Short mmCIF file of C-alpha atoms in Angstrom, two decimals:
data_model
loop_
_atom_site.label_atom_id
_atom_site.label_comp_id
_atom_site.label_asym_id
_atom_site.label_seq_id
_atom_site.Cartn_x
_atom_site.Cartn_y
_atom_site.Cartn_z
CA UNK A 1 -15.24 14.87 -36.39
CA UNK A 2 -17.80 12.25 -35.11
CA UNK A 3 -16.61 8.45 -35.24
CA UNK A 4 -14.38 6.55 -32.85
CA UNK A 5 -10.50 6.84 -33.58
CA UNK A 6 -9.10 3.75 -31.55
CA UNK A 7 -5.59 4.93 -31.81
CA UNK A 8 -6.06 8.13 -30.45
CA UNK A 9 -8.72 7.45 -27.23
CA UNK A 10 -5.69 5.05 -26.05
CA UNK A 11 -3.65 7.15 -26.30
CA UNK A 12 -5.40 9.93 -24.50
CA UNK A 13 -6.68 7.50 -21.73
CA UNK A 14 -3.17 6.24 -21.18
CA UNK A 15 -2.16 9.88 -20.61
CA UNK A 16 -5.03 10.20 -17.77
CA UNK A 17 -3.80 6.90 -16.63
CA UNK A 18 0.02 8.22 -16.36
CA UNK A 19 -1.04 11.57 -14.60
CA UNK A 20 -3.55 9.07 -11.93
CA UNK A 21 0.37 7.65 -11.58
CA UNK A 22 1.98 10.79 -10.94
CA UNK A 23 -0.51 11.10 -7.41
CA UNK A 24 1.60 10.92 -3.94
CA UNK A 25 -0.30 8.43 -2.49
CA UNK A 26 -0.67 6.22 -5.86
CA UNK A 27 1.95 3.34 -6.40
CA UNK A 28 2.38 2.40 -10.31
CA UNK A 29 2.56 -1.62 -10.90
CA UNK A 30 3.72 -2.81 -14.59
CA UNK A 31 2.76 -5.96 -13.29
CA UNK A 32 -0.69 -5.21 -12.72
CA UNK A 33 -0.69 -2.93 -15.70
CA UNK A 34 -0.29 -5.40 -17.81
CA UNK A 35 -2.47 -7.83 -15.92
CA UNK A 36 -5.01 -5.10 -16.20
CA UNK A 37 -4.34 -4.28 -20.33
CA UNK A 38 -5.53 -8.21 -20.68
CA UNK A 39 -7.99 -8.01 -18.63
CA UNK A 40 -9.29 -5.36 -20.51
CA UNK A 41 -8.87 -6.72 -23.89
CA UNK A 42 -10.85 -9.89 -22.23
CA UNK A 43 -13.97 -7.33 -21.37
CA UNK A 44 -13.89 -5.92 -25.35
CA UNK A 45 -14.61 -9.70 -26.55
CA UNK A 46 -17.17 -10.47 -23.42
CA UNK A 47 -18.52 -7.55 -23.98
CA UNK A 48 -19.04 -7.26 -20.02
CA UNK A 49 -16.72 -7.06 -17.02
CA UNK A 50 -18.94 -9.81 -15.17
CA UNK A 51 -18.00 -12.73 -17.65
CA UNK A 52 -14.23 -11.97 -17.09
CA UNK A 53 -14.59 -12.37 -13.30
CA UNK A 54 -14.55 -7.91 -12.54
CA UNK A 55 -17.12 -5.78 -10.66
CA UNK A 56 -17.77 -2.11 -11.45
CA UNK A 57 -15.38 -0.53 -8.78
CA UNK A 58 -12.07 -2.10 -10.85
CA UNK A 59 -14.20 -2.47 -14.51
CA UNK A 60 -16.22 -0.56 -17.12
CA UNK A 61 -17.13 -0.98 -20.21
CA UNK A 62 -18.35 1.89 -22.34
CA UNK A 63 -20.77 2.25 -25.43
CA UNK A 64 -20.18 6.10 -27.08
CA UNK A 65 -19.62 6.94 -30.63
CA UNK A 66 -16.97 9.37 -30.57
CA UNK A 67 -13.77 9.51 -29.05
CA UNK A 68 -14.47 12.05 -26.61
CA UNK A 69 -17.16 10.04 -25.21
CA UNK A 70 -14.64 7.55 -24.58
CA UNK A 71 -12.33 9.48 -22.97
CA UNK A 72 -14.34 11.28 -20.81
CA UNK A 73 -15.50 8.10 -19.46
CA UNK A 74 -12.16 6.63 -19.03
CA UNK A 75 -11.46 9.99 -16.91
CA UNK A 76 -14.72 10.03 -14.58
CA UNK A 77 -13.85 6.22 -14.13
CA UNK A 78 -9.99 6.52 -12.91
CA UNK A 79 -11.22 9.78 -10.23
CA UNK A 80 -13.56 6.75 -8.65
CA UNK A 81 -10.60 4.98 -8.69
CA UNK A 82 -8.70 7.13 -6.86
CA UNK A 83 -7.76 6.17 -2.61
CA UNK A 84 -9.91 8.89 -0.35
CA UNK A 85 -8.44 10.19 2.97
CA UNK A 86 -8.54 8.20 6.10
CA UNK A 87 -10.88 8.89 9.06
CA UNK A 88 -8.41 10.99 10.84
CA UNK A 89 -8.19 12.87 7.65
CA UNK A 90 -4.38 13.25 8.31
CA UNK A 91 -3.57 11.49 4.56
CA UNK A 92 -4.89 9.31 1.83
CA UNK A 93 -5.18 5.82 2.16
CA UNK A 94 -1.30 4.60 -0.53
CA UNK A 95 -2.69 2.85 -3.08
CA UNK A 96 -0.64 0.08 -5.82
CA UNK A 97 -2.23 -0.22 -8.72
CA UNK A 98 -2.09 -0.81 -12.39
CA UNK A 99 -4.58 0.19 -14.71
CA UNK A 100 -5.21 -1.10 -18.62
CA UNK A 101 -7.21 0.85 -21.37
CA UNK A 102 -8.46 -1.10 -24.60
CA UNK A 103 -11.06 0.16 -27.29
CA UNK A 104 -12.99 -2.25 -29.75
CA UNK A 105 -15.42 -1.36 -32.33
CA UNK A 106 -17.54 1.51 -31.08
CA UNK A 107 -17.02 0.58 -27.26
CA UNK A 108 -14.00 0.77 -24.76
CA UNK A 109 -13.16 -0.59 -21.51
CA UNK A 110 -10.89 -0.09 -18.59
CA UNK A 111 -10.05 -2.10 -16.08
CA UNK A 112 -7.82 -1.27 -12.46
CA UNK A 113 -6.18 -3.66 -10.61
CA UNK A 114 -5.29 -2.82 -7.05
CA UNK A 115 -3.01 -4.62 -4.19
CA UNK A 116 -4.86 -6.74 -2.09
CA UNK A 117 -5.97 -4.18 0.68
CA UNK A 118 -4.07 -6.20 3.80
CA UNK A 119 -1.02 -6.34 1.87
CA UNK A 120 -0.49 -2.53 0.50
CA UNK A 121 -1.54 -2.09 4.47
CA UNK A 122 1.21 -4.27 5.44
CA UNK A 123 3.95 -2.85 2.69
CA UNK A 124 3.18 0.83 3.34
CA UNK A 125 3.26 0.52 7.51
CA UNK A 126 5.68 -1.97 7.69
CA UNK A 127 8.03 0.48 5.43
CA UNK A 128 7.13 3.57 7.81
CA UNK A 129 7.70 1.46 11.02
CA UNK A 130 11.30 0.47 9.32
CA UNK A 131 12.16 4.18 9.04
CA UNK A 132 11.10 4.55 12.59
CA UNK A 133 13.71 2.19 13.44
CA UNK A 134 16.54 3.41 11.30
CA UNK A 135 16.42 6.59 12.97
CA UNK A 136 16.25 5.23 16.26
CA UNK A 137 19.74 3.85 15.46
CA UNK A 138 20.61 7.28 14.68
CA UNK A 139 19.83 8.20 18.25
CA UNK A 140 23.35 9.34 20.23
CA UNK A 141 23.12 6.97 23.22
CA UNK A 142 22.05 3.94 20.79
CA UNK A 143 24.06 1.64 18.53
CA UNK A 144 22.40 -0.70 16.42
CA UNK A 145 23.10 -4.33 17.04
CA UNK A 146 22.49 -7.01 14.49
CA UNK A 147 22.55 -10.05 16.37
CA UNK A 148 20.12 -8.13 18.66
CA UNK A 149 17.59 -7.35 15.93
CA UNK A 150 17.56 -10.85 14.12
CA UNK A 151 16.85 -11.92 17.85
CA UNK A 152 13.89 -9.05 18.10
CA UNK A 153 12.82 -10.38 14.65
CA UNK A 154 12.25 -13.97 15.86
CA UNK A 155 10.45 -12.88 19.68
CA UNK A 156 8.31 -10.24 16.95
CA UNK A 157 7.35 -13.26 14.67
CA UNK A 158 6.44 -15.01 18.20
CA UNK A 159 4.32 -12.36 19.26
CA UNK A 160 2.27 -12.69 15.91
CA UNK A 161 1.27 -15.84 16.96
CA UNK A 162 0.64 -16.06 20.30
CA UNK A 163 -1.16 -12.06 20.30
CA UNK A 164 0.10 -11.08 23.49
CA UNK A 165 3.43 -9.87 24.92
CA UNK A 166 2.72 -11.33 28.09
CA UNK A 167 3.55 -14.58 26.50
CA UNK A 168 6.89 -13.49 24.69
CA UNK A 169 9.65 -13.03 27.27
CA UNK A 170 13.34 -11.89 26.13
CA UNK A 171 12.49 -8.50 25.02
CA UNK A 172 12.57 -5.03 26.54
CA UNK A 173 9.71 -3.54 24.68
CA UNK A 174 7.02 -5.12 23.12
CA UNK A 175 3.67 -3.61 21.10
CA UNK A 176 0.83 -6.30 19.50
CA UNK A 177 -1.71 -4.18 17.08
CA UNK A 178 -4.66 -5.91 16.87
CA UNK A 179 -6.71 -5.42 13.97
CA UNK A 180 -5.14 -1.84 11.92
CA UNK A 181 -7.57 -0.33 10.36
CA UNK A 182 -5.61 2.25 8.60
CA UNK A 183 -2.12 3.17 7.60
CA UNK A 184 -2.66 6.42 10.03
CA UNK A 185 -3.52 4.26 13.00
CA UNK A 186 -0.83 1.66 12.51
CA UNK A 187 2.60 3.88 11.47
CA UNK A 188 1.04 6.33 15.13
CA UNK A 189 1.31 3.35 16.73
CA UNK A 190 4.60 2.32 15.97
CA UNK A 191 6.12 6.08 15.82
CA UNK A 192 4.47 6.48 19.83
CA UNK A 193 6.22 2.97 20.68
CA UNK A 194 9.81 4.20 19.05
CA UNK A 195 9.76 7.11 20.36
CA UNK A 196 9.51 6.09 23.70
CA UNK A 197 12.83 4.58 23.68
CA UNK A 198 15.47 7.13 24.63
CA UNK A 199 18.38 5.81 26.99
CA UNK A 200 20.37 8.47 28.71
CA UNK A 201 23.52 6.22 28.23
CA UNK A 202 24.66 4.30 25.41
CA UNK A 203 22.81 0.98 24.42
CA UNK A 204 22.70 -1.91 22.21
CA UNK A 205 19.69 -1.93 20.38
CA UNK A 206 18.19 -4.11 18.03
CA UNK A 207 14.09 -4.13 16.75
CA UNK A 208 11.71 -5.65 14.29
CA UNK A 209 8.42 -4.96 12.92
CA UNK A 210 6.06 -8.04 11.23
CA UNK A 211 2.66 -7.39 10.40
CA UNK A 212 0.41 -10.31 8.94
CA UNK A 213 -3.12 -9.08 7.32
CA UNK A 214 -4.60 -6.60 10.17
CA UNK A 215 -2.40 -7.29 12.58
CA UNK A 216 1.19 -5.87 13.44
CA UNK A 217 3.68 -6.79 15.97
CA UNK A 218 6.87 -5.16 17.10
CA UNK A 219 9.45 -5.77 19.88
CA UNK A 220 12.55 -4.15 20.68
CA UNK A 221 16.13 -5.95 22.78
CA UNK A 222 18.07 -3.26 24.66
CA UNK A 223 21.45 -4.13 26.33
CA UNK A 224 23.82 -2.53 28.30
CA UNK A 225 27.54 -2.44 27.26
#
């Protein structure tokens, strides 16, 4: 049947929305859903994503007059939405993101709402670099120390600031990355500079990773018993 049923192209949007969710490399955000939904509901009265403050890469607005015209836009819309592999091609850039689906009379509109590119950089290789360290700990000649890696935290919050390891003293390893480009570049780094500690006797060991925007420091304290 010809004619747009509202009910029904949500509905089927939402389900293309869910299965975008279900991706590995896609992180679902209610809040940014619903930021999204409103957003959306915004670009229905406008009737253009430019007047609520959107560009086409995170907004469109469509004009069809069935429901299947609707939806297929809604899908060809959320697969340019969706994060492409890095340049080493070794896995897709993680994404967070919330997406919001509204029809009005004869038009729709979607809108996606991503993480701010420097922070899902910072969550997603500051998480990896963490499980670096945790199995470190697991390491047979290496016992975790907590006073040792508050102490690594501080130098590694140091190092942020002054960009150079040169300059931060106290600490037995040290790494500044200047300007990640990538979630494959940064968690390499931070996996080569782990794995390089490997003491043939047992050690007190306590490390820290901080990354602000682009840039990412880490620092490791090892002591002798």
């Amino acid at each position: 049947s010809s004619g747009i049923n509202a009910e029904y192209g949500v509905h089927l949007c939402e389900r293309r929305i869910e299965k975008m969710y279900a991706e590995d490399n896609i992180f679902a955000s209610d809040d940014l859903s619903q930021e999204a939904s409103d957003k959306a509901a915004q670009v229905i009265v406008q009737g253009d994503c430019k007047s609520v403050g959107l560009e086409s890469h995170n907004c469109r607005i469509f004009h069809r007059k069935t429901t299947k015209g609707l939806v297929r836009q809604c899908r060809d819309f959320l697969k340019s939405v969706l994060p492409l592999g890095d340049e080493s091609n070794s896995a897709p850039s993680l994404m967070q993101i919330g997406c919001g689906y509204k029809t009005g009379e004869g038009s729709g509109a979607i809108v996606c709402i991503q993480m701010d590119k420097s922070l899902r950089l910072s969550k997603t290789v500051s998480s990896r670099c963490n499980d670096y360290i945790q199995a470190l700990y697991k390491h047979d000649h290496i016992q975790k120390d907590d006073e040792l890696e508050r102490a690594s935290a501080s130098k590694t919050k140091d190092l942020l600031k002054v960009k150079a390891c040169k300059m931060v003293h106290g600490v037995s390893r040290c790494r500044f990355i200047n300007n990640m480009t990538s979630y494959a570049q940064g968690t390499e780094i931070c996996r080569v500079f782990i794995s390089g500690i490997a003491p043939r006797k047992l050690k007190r060991v306590g490390c820290s990773f901080v990354q602000e925007n682009s840039n990412g420091a880490t620092t490791c304290i090892i002591e002798s018993f």
